[in-house]
Amino acid sequence: MDAQQHSDAARPVLEGPDIARVLTRIAHEIVERAKGADDVVLLGIPTRGVFLARRLADKLAEITGRKIPVGSLDITMYRDDLRMKPARAIGRTEIPGDGIDGRLVVLVDDVLFSGRTIRAALDALGDIGRPRAVQLAVLVDRGHRELPIRADYVGKNLPTSLRETVKVQLAEEDGRDTVLLGSRTSA
């Protein structure tokens, strides 16, 4: 999610049913590409990526009939902007019991923007183990990449200007499911 302020004029671009639908589609795409998802591990990037990963795991379980390992990957100490932003709390990294070595790890995040969060996630992942492959699933891809990173699974491509903000709200954290597109307010 953008850390910038959001104006009150934000308009919804995805609502609860839309989010549920795109997560179902992404789950089906994962099963298809992973040929059944036997070795898939989902790792959500805090905060909202963790909730999305859990939802995806539930949908994958419905499709495959198997429990899909899900965890979280805190990337705070791997960020390249630590010295430029205010201090933030360290999140939790929870790796499923069977680990990630030799597995297909699908990183899950809410918004893909510059790619820097995902670069940090790849660095963090390298300190934890050696997956067979790493893929990326995002709810929203808003463009403006600064690094050569792209998502394998995208809920919604949402071309934005740099003056716009994308805010994801999920019931687990915010009390409702929506994706809002707004304008940056002057500080």
Coordinates of N, CA, C and O in Angstrom, one line a residue:
M1 N 0.8 -1.2 0.0 CA 0.0 0.0 0.0 C 0.9 1.2 0.0 O 1.9 1.2 0.6
D2 N 0.4 2.3 -0.7 CA 1.2 3.5 -0.7 C 1.2 4.1 0.7 O 0.2 4.1 1.4
A3 N 2.3 4.6 1.2 CA 2.4 5.1 2.5 C 2.0 6.6 2.5 O 2.0 7.2 3.6
Q4 N 1.7 7.1 1.3 CA 1.3 8.5 1.3 C -0.1 8.8 1.8 O -0.9 7.8 1.9
Q5 N -0.4 10.0 2.0 CA -1.8 10.3 2.5 C -2.7 10.2 1.3 O -2.4 10.3 0.1
H6 N -4.0 9.9 1.6 CA -5.0 9.7 0.6 C -6.1 10.8 0.8 O -6.5 11.1 1.9
S7 N -6.6 11.3 -0.3 CA -7.7 12.3 -0.2 C -9.0 11.6 0.0 O -9.2 10.4 -0.2
D8 N -10.0 12.3 0.4 CA -11.4 11.8 0.6 C -12.0 11.4 -0.7 O -13.1 10.8 -0.7
A9 N -11.5 11.9 -1.8 CA -12.1 11.7 -3.1 C -11.8 10.3 -3.7 O -12.0 10.1 -4.9
A10 N -11.2 9.4 -2.9 CA -10.8 8.1 -3.5 C -12.1 7.4 -3.9 O -13.1 7.4 -3.3
R11 N -11.9 6.7 -5.1 CA -13.0 6.0 -5.6 C -12.7 4.5 -5.7 O -11.5 4.1 -5.9
P12 N -13.7 3.6 -5.4 CA -13.4 2.2 -5.4 C -13.2 1.7 -6.8 O -13.9 2.1 -7.7
V13 N -12.2 0.9 -7.0 CA -12.0 0.2 -8.3 C -12.2 -1.3 -8.2 O -12.4 -2.0 -9.2
L14 N -12.2 -1.8 -7.0 CA -12.5 -3.2 -6.7 C -13.3 -3.2 -5.4 O -12.9 -2.5 -4.4
E15 N -14.3 -4.0 -5.3 CA -15.1 -4.2 -4.1 C -15.0 -5.6 -3.6 O -14.3 -6.4 -4.3
G16 N -15.6 -6.0 -2.5 CA -15.5 -7.3 -1.9 C -15.7 -8.4 -2.9 O -14.8 -9.3 -3.0
P17 N -16.8 -8.5 -3.6 CA -17.0 -9.6 -4.6 C -16.0 -9.6 -5.7 O -15.6 -10.7 -6.1
D18 N -15.5 -8.4 -6.1 CA -14.4 -8.4 -7.2 C -13.2 -9.0 -6.6 O -12.5 -9.8 -7.3
I19 N -12.8 -8.7 -5.4 CA -11.6 -9.2 -4.8 C -11.7 -10.7 -4.6 O -10.8 -11.5 -5.0
A20 N -12.8 -11.2 -4.2 CA -13.0 -12.7 -4.1 C -12.9 -13.3 -5.4 O -12.3 -14.4 -5.5
R21 N -13.5 -12.7 -6.4 CA -13.4 -13.3 -7.8 C -12.0 -13.4 -8.3 O -11.6 -14.4 -8.9
V22 N -11.2 -12.3 -8.2 CA -9.9 -12.3 -8.7 C -9.0 -13.3 -7.9 O -8.1 -13.9 -8.5
L23 N -9.2 -13.4 -6.6 CA -8.4 -14.4 -5.9 C -8.7 -15.8 -6.3 O -7.8 -16.7 -6.4
T24 N -10.0 -16.1 -6.6 CA -10.4 -17.4 -7.2 C -9.7 -17.6 -8.5 O -9.1 -18.7 -8.7
R25 N -9.7 -16.6 -9.4 CA -9.0 -16.8 -10.7 C -7.5 -17.0 -10.5 O -6.9 -17.9 -11.1
I26 N -6.9 -16.2 -9.6 CA -5.4 -16.4 -9.3 C -5.2 -17.8 -8.8 O -4.2 -18.5 -9.2
A27 N -6.0 -18.3 -7.9 CA -5.8 -19.7 -7.4 C -5.9 -20.7 -8.5 O -5.0 -21.6 -8.5
H28 N -6.8 -20.6 -9.4 CA -6.9 -21.5 -10.5 C -5.7 -21.4 -11.4 O -5.2 -22.4 -11.9
E29 N -5.2 -20.2 -11.6 CA -4.0 -20.0 -12.4 C -2.8 -20.6 -11.8 O -1.9 -21.2 -12.5
I30 N -2.7 -20.5 -10.5 CA -1.6 -21.2 -9.7 C -1.6 -22.7 -9.9 O -0.6 -23.3 -10.2
V31 N -2.8 -23.3 -9.8 CA -2.9 -24.7 -9.9 C -2.6 -25.1 -11.3 O -1.9 -26.1 -11.5
E32 N -3.0 -24.4 -12.3 CA -2.7 -24.7 -13.7 C -1.2 -24.6 -14.0 O -0.6 -25.5 -14.5
R33 N -0.6 -23.5 -13.6 CA 0.9 -23.3 -13.9 C 1.7 -24.3 -13.0 O 2.8 -24.7 -13.5
A34 N 1.3 -24.6 -11.8 CA 2.1 -25.4 -10.9 C 1.7 -26.9 -11.1 O 2.2 -27.8 -10.3
K35 N 0.9 -27.2 -12.1 CA 0.4 -28.6 -12.4 C -0.1 -29.3 -11.1 O 0.4 -30.4 -10.7
G36 N -1.0 -28.6 -10.4 CA -1.6 -29.2 -9.3 C -1.2 -28.6 -7.9 O -1.9 -28.9 -6.9
A37 N -0.2 -27.8 -7.9 CA 0.2 -27.1 -6.7 C 0.7 -28.0 -5.6 O 0.6 -27.7 -4.4
D38 N 1.2 -29.2 -5.9 CA 1.7 -30.1 -4.9 C 2.8 -29.5 -4.0 O 2.9 -29.8 -2.9
D39 N 3.7 -28.7 -4.6 CA 4.9 -28.2 -3.9 C 4.8 -26.7 -3.6 O 5.8 -26.1 -3.3
V40 N 3.6 -26.1 -3.7 CA 3.4 -24.7 -3.6 C 3.5 -24.3 -2.1 O 2.8 -25.0 -1.3
V41 N 4.2 -23.2 -1.8 CA 4.1 -22.6 -0.5 C 3.8 -21.1 -0.7 O 4.4 -20.5 -1.6
L42 N 2.8 -20.6 0.0 CA 2.4 -19.2 -0.2 C 3.1 -18.4 1.0 O 2.9 -18.8 2.1
L43 N 3.7 -17.3 0.7 CA 4.3 -16.4 1.7 C 3.8 -15.0 1.4 O 4.1 -14.4 0.4
G44 N 3.0 -14.5 2.4 CA 2.4 -13.2 2.3 C 3.4 -12.1 2.8 O 4.1 -12.4 3.8
I45 N 3.4 -11.0 2.2 CA 4.3 -9.9 2.6 C 3.4 -9.0 3.5 O 2.4 -8.5 3.1
P46 N 3.8 -8.8 4.8 CA 2.9 -8.0 5.7 C 2.7 -6.6 5.2 O 3.5 -6.0 4.6
T47 N 1.5 -6.1 5.5 CA 0.5 -6.7 6.3 C -0.6 -7.3 5.4 O -1.0 -8.5 5.7
R48 N -1.1 -6.6 4.4 CA -2.2 -7.2 3.7 C -1.9 -8.4 2.8 O -2.7 -9.2 2.5
G49 N -0.6 -8.5 2.4 CA -0.2 -9.7 1.6 C -0.4 -10.9 2.4 O -0.7 -12.0 1.8
V50 N -0.3 -10.9 3.7 CA -0.5 -12.1 4.6 C -1.9 -12.5 4.5 O -2.2 -13.7 4.4
F51 N -2.8 -11.5 4.6 CA -4.3 -11.9 4.6 C -4.6 -12.4 3.2 O -5.4 -13.4 3.1
L52 N -4.1 -11.8 2.2 CA -4.4 -12.3 0.8 C -3.8 -13.7 0.6 O -4.4 -14.6 0.0
A53 N -2.6 -14.0 1.2 CA -2.0 -15.3 1.1 C -2.9 -16.4 1.8 O -3.1 -17.5 1.2
R54 N -3.4 -16.0 2.9 CA -4.3 -17.0 3.6 C -5.6 -17.2 2.8 O -6.1 -18.4 2.8
R55 N -6.1 -16.2 2.2 CA -7.3 -16.4 1.4 C -7.0 -17.2 0.2 O -7.8 -18.1 -0.2
L56 N -5.9 -17.0 -0.4 CA -5.5 -17.8 -1.6 C -5.3 -19.3 -1.1 O -5.7 -20.2 -1.9
A57 N -4.7 -19.5 0.0 CA -4.5 -20.9 0.5 C -5.8 -21.6 0.7 O -6.0 -22.7 0.3
D58 N -6.8 -20.8 1.2 CA -8.2 -21.4 1.4 C -8.8 -21.8 0.0 O -9.4 -22.9 -0.2
K59 N -8.6 -20.9 -1.0 CA -9.2 -21.2 -2.3 C -8.4 -22.3 -3.0 O -9.0 -23.2 -3.6
L60 N -7.1 -22.4 -2.8 CA -6.3 -23.5 -3.3 C -6.7 -24.8 -2.7 O -6.8 -25.8 -3.4
A61 N -7.0 -24.8 -1.4 CA -7.5 -26.0 -0.7 C -8.8 -26.5 -1.3 O -9.0 -27.7 -1.4
E62 N -9.7 -25.5 -1.6 CA -11.0 -25.9 -2.2 C -10.8 -26.5 -3.5 O -11.5 -27.5 -3.9
I63 N -9.9 -26.0 -4.3 CA -9.6 -26.5 -5.7 C -8.9 -27.9 -5.6 O -9.3 -28.8 -6.4
T64 N -7.9 -28.0 -4.8 CA -7.0 -29.2 -4.8 C -7.4 -30.3 -3.8 O -7.0 -31.4 -3.9
G65 N -8.2 -29.9 -2.8 CA -8.5 -30.8 -1.7 C -7.4 -31.0 -0.7 O -7.5 -31.9 0.1
R66 N -6.3 -30.2 -0.8 CA -5.2 -30.3 0.1 C -4.9 -29.0 0.7 O -5.1 -27.9 0.2
K67 N -4.4 -29.1 2.0 CA -4.0 -27.9 2.7 C -2.7 -27.4 2.1 O -1.8 -28.1 1.9
I68 N -2.7 -26.1 1.7 CA -1.5 -25.5 1.1 C -0.8 -24.7 2.2 O -1.4 -23.9 2.9
P69 N 0.5 -25.0 2.4 CA 1.3 -24.3 3.4 C 1.3 -22.8 3.1 O 1.5 -22.3 2.0
V70 N 1.1 -22.0 4.2 CA 1.1 -20.5 4.0 C 1.8 -19.9 5.2 O 1.8 -20.4 6.3
G71 N 2.5 -18.8 4.9 CA 3.3 -18.2 6.0 C 3.4 -16.7 5.6 O 2.7 -16.2 4.8
S72 N 4.3 -16.0 6.3 CA 4.6 -14.6 6.1 C 6.1 -14.4 6.0 O 6.9 -15.1 6.6
L73 N 6.4 -13.3 5.3 CA 7.8 -13.0 5.1 C 8.0 -11.5 5.3 O 7.6 -10.6 4.5
D74 N 8.5 -11.2 6.5 CA 8.8 -9.7 6.8 C 10.0 -9.3 6.1 O 11.1 -9.9 6.1
I75 N 9.9 -8.1 5.4 CA 11.0 -7.6 4.6 C 11.6 -6.3 5.2 O 12.5 -5.7 4.5
T76 N 11.2 -5.9 6.3 CA 11.5 -4.6 6.9 C 13.0 -4.4 6.8 O 13.5 -3.3 6.3
M77 N 13.8 -5.3 7.3 CA 15.3 -5.1 7.4 C 16.0 -5.2 6.1 O 17.2 -5.0 6.0
Y78 N 15.3 -5.6 5.0 CA 15.9 -5.8 3.7 C 15.5 -4.6 2.8 O 16.0 -4.6 1.7
R79 N 14.7 -3.7 3.3 CA 14.3 -2.6 2.4 C 15.5 -1.6 2.2 O 16.4 -1.5 3.0
D80 N 15.6 -1.1 1.0 CA 16.7 -0.1 0.7 C 16.3 1.3 1.0 O 17.1 2.2 0.8
D81 N 15.2 1.5 1.7 CA 14.8 2.9 2.0 C 14.7 3.1 3.6 O 14.1 4.0 4.0
L82 N 15.3 2.2 4.3 CA 15.2 2.2 5.8 C 15.7 3.6 6.3 O 15.1 4.2 7.2
R83 N 16.8 4.1 5.7 CA 17.3 5.4 6.3 C 16.6 6.6 5.8 O 16.7 7.7 6.3
M84 N 15.6 6.4 4.8 CA 14.9 7.6 4.3 C 13.5 7.7 4.9 O 12.9 8.7 4.7
K85 N 13.0 6.7 5.6 CA 11.7 6.7 6.1 C 11.7 6.5 7.6 O 12.7 6.0 8.2
P86 N 10.6 6.9 8.3 CA 10.6 6.7 9.7 C 10.7 5.3 10.1 O 10.4 4.4 9.3
A87 N 11.2 5.1 11.3 CA 11.4 3.7 11.9 C 10.0 3.0 11.8 O 9.0 3.6 12.0
R88 N 10.1 1.7 11.5 CA 8.8 0.9 11.5 C 9.0 -0.4 12.3 O 10.2 -0.8 12.5
A89 N 8.0 -0.9 12.8 CA 8.0 -2.1 13.6 C 8.4 -3.3 12.7 O 8.0 -3.4 11.5
I90 N 9.2 -4.2 13.3 CA 9.6 -5.4 12.6 C 8.3 -6.3 12.6 O 7.7 -6.5 13.6
G91 N 8.0 -6.9 11.4 CA 6.9 -7.8 11.3 C 7.4 -9.2 11.6 O 8.5 -9.4 12.0
R92 N 6.5 -10.1 11.4 CA 6.8 -11.5 11.7 C 7.1 -12.3 10.4 O 6.4 -12.1 9.4
T93 N 8.1 -13.1 10.5 CA 8.3 -14.1 9.4 C 7.9 -15.4 9.9 O 8.4 -15.8 11.0
E94 N 7.0 -16.1 9.3 CA 6.5 -17.4 9.7 C 6.6 -18.3 8.5 O 5.9 -18.1 7.5
I95 N 7.6 -19.3 8.5 CA 7.8 -20.2 7.4 C 7.1 -21.5 7.8 O 7.3 -22.0 8.9
P96 N 6.3 -22.1 6.9 CA 5.6 -23.3 7.2 C 6.6 -24.4 7.6 O 7.8 -24.4 7.2
G97 N 6.2 -25.4 8.4 CA 7.0 -26.4 9.0 C 8.0 -27.1 8.1 O 9.1 -27.5 8.4
D98 N 7.5 -27.4 6.8 CA 8.3 -28.1 5.9 C 9.3 -27.2 5.2 O 10.1 -27.7 4.3
G99 N 9.3 -26.0 5.5 CA 10.3 -25.0 4.9 C 10.0 -24.7 3.5 O 8.9 -25.0 3.0
I100 N 11.0 -24.1 2.8 CA 10.8 -23.7 1.4 C 11.8 -24.3 0.5 O 11.7 -24.2 -0.7
D101 N 12.8 -25.0 1.0 CA 13.8 -25.6 0.1 C 13.2 -26.6 -0.9 O 12.4 -27.5 -0.5
G102 N 13.5 -26.3 -2.2 CA 13.0 -27.2 -3.2 C 11.5 -27.0 -3.6 O 11.0 -27.7 -4.4
R103 N 10.9 -26.0 -3.0 CA 9.4 -25.8 -3.2 C 9.3 -24.6 -4.1 O 10.2 -23.8 -4.4
L104 N 8.0 -24.5 -4.7 CA 7.6 -23.4 -5.5 C 7.0 -22.4 -4.5 O 6.0 -22.6 -3.9
V105 N 7.7 -21.3 -4.3 CA 7.2 -20.2 -3.3 C 6.5 -19.2 -4.2 O 7.1 -18.6 -5.1
V106 N 5.3 -18.9 -3.8 CA 4.5 -17.8 -4.4 C 4.5 -16.7 -3.3 O 3.8 -16.8 -2.3
L107 N 5.2 -15.6 -3.6 CA 5.1 -14.4 -2.8 C 3.8 -13.7 -3.1 O 3.4 -13.6 -4.3
V108 N 3.1 -13.2 -2.1 CA 1.8 -12.6 -2.2 C 1.8 -11.2 -1.6 O 2.2 -11.0 -0.4
D109 N 1.4 -10.2 -2.4 CA 1.4 -8.8 -1.9 C 0.1 -8.1 -2.4 O -0.5 -8.6 -3.3
D110 N -0.2 -7.0 -1.8 CA -1.4 -6.3 -2.2 C -1.2 -5.4 -3.5 O -2.0 -5.5 -4.4
V111 N -0.2 -4.6 -3.5 CA 0.0 -3.7 -4.6 C 1.5 -3.8 -5.1 O 2.4 -3.7 -4.3
L112 N 1.6 -4.0 -6.4 CA 3.0 -3.9 -7.0 C 3.1 -2.6 -7.6 O 2.3 -2.1 -8.4
F113 N 4.2 -1.9 -7.2 CA 4.4 -0.5 -7.6 C 5.8 -0.4 -8.2 O 6.1 -0.8 -9.3
S114 N 6.8 0.0 -7.4 CA 8.2 0.2 -7.9 C 8.9 -1.1 -8.1 O 9.8 -1.2 -8.9
G115 N 8.5 -2.1 -7.3 CA 9.2 -3.4 -7.3 C 10.2 -3.5 -6.2 O 10.8 -4.6 -6.0
R116 N 10.4 -2.5 -5.5 CA 11.4 -2.5 -4.4 C 11.0 -3.4 -3.2 O 11.9 -4.1 -2.6
T117 N 9.8 -3.5 -2.9 CA 9.3 -4.4 -1.9 C 9.6 -5.9 -2.3 O 10.1 -6.7 -1.4
I118 N 9.4 -6.2 -3.5 CA 9.6 -7.5 -4.0 C 11.1 -7.9 -4.0 O 11.5 -9.0 -3.7
R119 N 11.9 -6.9 -4.4 CA 13.4 -7.1 -4.4 C 13.8 -7.4 -2.9 O 14.6 -8.3 -2.7
A120 N 13.3 -6.7 -2.0 CA 13.6 -6.9 -0.6 C 13.1 -8.3 -0.1 O 13.8 -9.0 0.6
A121 N 11.9 -8.7 -0.6 CA 11.4 -10.0 -0.3 C 12.3 -11.1 -0.9 O 12.5 -12.2 -0.2
L122 N 12.8 -10.9 -2.1 CA 13.7 -11.9 -2.6 C 15.0 -12.0 -1.8 O 15.5 -13.2 -1.6
D123 N 15.5 -10.9 -1.3 CA 16.7 -10.9 -0.5 C 16.4 -11.7 0.8 O 17.2 -12.5 1.3
A124 N 15.3 -11.4 1.4 CA 14.9 -12.1 2.7 C 14.7 -13.6 2.5 O 15.1 -14.4 3.3
L125 N 14.1 -13.9 1.4 CA 13.9 -15.3 1.0 C 15.2 -16.1 0.9 O 15.3 -17.2 1.4
G126 N 16.2 -15.4 0.3 CA 17.5 -16.0 0.2 C 18.2 -16.4 1.5 O 19.0 -17.3 1.6
D127 N 17.8 -15.6 2.5 CA 18.4 -15.9 3.9 C 17.7 -17.0 4.6 O 18.1 -17.5 5.6
I128 N 16.5 -17.4 4.1 CA 15.7 -18.5 4.7 C 15.9 -19.8 4.1 O 15.8 -20.8 4.8
G129 N 16.1 -19.9 2.8 CA 16.2 -21.2 2.2 C 16.4 -21.0 0.7 O 16.6 -19.9 0.2
R130 N 16.3 -22.1 0.0 CA 16.5 -22.2 -1.5 C 15.3 -22.8 -2.1 O 15.3 -24.0 -2.3
P131 N 14.4 -22.0 -2.5 CA 13.2 -22.6 -3.2 C 13.6 -23.1 -4.6 O 14.5 -22.6 -5.2
R132 N 12.8 -24.0 -5.2 CA 12.9 -24.4 -6.5 C 12.7 -23.3 -7.5 O 13.4 -23.1 -8.5
A133 N 11.7 -22.5 -7.2 CA 11.3 -21.3 -8.0 C 10.5 -20.4 -7.1 O 9.9 -20.8 -6.1
V134 N 10.5 -19.1 -7.6 CA 9.7 -18.1 -6.9 C 8.8 -17.4 -7.9 O 9.3 -17.0 -9.0
Q135 N 7.6 -17.3 -7.5 CA 6.6 -16.5 -8.3 C 6.0 -15.4 -7.5 O 6.1 -15.4 -6.3
L136 N 5.3 -14.5 -8.2 CA 4.7 -13.4 -7.5 C 3.2 -13.2 -7.8 O 2.9 -13.2 -9.0
A137 N 2.4 -13.1 -6.8 CA 0.9 -12.9 -7.0 C 0.6 -11.6 -6.3 O 1.0 -11.4 -5.1
V138 N -0.1 -10.7 -7.0 CA -0.5 -9.4 -6.5 C -1.9 -9.1 -6.8 O -2.4 -9.5 -7.8
L139 N -2.6 -8.4 -5.9 CA -4.0 -8.0 -6.1 C -4.0 -7.0 -7.1 O -4.9 -7.0 -8.0
V140 N -3.1 -5.9 -7.1 CA -3.2 -4.8 -8.0 C -1.7 -4.5 -8.5 O -0.8 -4.5 -7.7
D141 N -1.6 -4.4 -9.8 CA -0.3 -3.9 -10.4 C -0.6 -2.6 -10.9 O -1.4 -2.4 -11.9
R142 N 0.0 -1.5 -10.3 CA -0.3 -0.2 -10.7 C 0.8 0.4 -11.6 O 0.7 1.6 -12.0
G143 N 1.8 -0.4 -12.0 CA 2.8 0.1 -12.9 C 3.9 0.9 -12.2 O 4.0 0.8 -11.0
H144 N 4.7 1.7 -12.9 CA 5.8 2.5 -12.4 C 6.9 1.8 -11.8 O 7.5 2.2 -10.8
R145 N 7.3 0.6 -12.5 CA 8.4 -0.2 -11.9 C 9.7 0.6 -12.0 O 10.0 1.3 -13.0
E146 N 10.5 0.4 -11.0 CA 11.9 1.0 -11.0 C 12.9 -0.2 -11.1 O 14.1 0.1 -11.3
L147 N 12.4 -1.4 -11.0 CA 13.3 -2.6 -11.1 C 12.6 -3.6 -12.1 O 11.4 -3.5 -12.2
P148 N 13.4 -4.4 -12.7 CA 12.9 -5.4 -13.6 C 12.1 -6.5 -13.0 O 12.6 -7.7 -13.0
I149 N 11.0 -6.2 -12.4 CA 10.2 -7.2 -11.7 C 8.8 -7.1 -12.2 O 8.2 -6.1 -12.4
R150 N 8.2 -8.3 -12.4 CA 6.8 -8.3 -12.9 C 6.1 -9.5 -12.1 O 6.7 -10.5 -11.8
A151 N 4.8 -9.3 -12.0 CA 4.0 -10.4 -11.3 C 3.6 -11.5 -12.2 O 3.4 -11.3 -13.4
D152 N 3.6 -12.7 -11.7 CA 3.2 -13.9 -12.5 C 1.6 -13.9 -12.5 O 1.0 -14.5 -13.4
Y153 N 1.0 -13.5 -11.4 CA -0.4 -13.5 -11.2 C -0.9 -12.1 -10.8 O -0.4 -11.6 -9.8
V154 N -1.8 -11.5 -11.5 CA -2.3 -10.2 -11.2 C -3.8 -10.2 -11.1 O -4.5 -10.6 -12.1
G155 N -4.3 -9.7 -10.0 CA -5.8 -9.5 -9.9 C -6.3 -8.5 -10.8 O -7.3 -8.7 -11.5
K156 N -5.7 -7.3 -10.8 CA -6.1 -6.2 -11.6 C -4.9 -5.3 -12.0 O -4.2 -4.9 -11.1
N157 N -4.8 -5.1 -13.3 CA -3.8 -4.1 -13.8 C -4.5 -2.8 -13.7 O -5.6 -2.6 -14.3
L158 N -3.9 -1.8 -13.0 CA -4.5 -0.5 -12.8 C -3.5 0.6 -13.1 O -2.8 1.0 -12.3
P159 N -3.5 1.0 -14.4 CA -2.5 2.0 -14.8 C -2.9 3.3 -14.0 O -4.0 3.7 -13.9
T160 N -1.8 3.9 -13.4 CA -2.0 5.1 -12.5 C -1.0 6.1 -12.9 O 0.0 5.8 -13.5
S161 N -1.3 7.3 -12.5 CA -0.2 8.4 -12.6 C 0.5 8.4 -11.2 O 0.0 7.8 -10.2
L162 N 1.6 9.0 -11.2 CA 2.4 9.1 -9.9 C 1.6 10.0 -8.9 O 1.9 10.0 -7.7
R163 N 0.7 10.8 -9.4 CA -0.1 11.6 -8.5 C -1.2 10.9 -7.8 O -1.9 11.4 -7.0
E164 N -1.5 9.7 -8.3 CA -2.6 8.9 -7.7 C -2.1 7.9 -6.7 O -0.9 7.5 -6.6
T165 N -3.0 7.5 -5.8 CA -2.7 6.5 -4.8 C -3.6 5.3 -4.9 O -4.7 5.4 -5.5
V166 N -3.1 4.2 -4.5 CA -3.9 2.9 -4.5 C -3.9 2.5 -3.1 O -2.8 2.3 -2.5
K167 N -5.0 2.3 -2.5 CA -5.1 1.8 -1.1 C -6.0 0.6 -1.1 O -7.1 0.6 -1.5
V168 N -5.4 -0.5 -0.6 CA -6.1 -1.7 -0.4 C -6.6 -1.8 1.0 O -5.9 -1.6 2.0
Q169 N -7.9 -2.1 1.2 CA -8.5 -2.4 2.5 C -9.0 -3.8 2.5 O -9.7 -4.2 1.6
L170 N -8.7 -4.5 3.5 CA -9.1 -5.9 3.7 C -9.9 -6.0 5.0 O -9.5 -5.4 6.0
A171 N -10.9 -6.9 5.0 CA -11.7 -7.0 6.2 C -10.9 -7.3 7.5 O -11.2 -6.8 8.6
E172 N -9.9 -8.2 7.3 CA -9.1 -8.6 8.5 C -8.4 -7.4 9.2 O -8.2 -7.5 10.4
E173 N -8.1 -6.4 8.4 CA -7.3 -5.3 9.0 C -8.2 -4.0 9.0 O -8.0 -3.2 10.0
D174 N -9.0 -3.8 8.0 CA -9.7 -2.6 7.9 C -11.2 -2.6 8.0 O -11.9 -1.6 7.9
G175 N -11.8 -3.8 8.2 CA -13.2 -4.0 8.4 C -14.0 -4.1 7.1 O -15.2 -4.3 7.1
R176 N -13.3 -3.9 5.9 CA -14.0 -4.1 4.6 C -13.0 -4.4 3.6 O -11.8 -4.2 3.7
D177 N -13.5 -5.0 2.5 CA -12.7 -5.3 1.3 C -13.0 -4.3 0.2 O -14.1 -4.2 -0.3
T178 N -11.9 -3.5 -0.2 CA -12.0 -2.6 -1.3 C -10.6 -2.2 -1.7 O -9.7 -2.3 -1.0
V179 N -10.5 -1.8 -3.0 CA -9.3 -1.1 -3.5 C -9.8 0.3 -3.9 O -10.7 0.4 -4.7
L180 N -9.1 1.3 -3.4 CA -9.5 2.7 -3.7 C -8.4 3.3 -4.5 O -7.2 3.2 -4.2
L181 N -8.8 4.1 -5.4 CA -7.9 4.9 -6.2 C -8.2 6.4 -5.9 O -9.3 6.8 -5.9
G182 N -7.1 7.1 -5.4 CA -7.3 8.5 -5.0 C -6.2 9.3 -5.5 O -5.4 8.9 -6.4
S183 N -6.2 10.6 -5.1 CA -5.1 11.5 -5.4 C -4.3 11.9 -4.2 O -4.8 11.9 -3.1
R184 N -3.0 12.1 -4.4 CA -2.2 12.5 -3.3 C -2.6 13.9 -2.8 O -2.9 14.8 -3.6
T185 N -2.6 14.0 -1.5 CA -2.9 15.3 -0.9 C -1.6 16.0 -0.6 O -0.6 15.3 -0.4
S186 N -1.6 17.3 -0.7 CA -0.3 18.0 -0.3 C -0.1 17.9 1.1 O -1.0 18.0 1.9
A187 N 1.1 17.7 1.5 CA 1.5 17.6 2.9 C 1.6 18.9 3.6 O 1.8 19.9 3.1

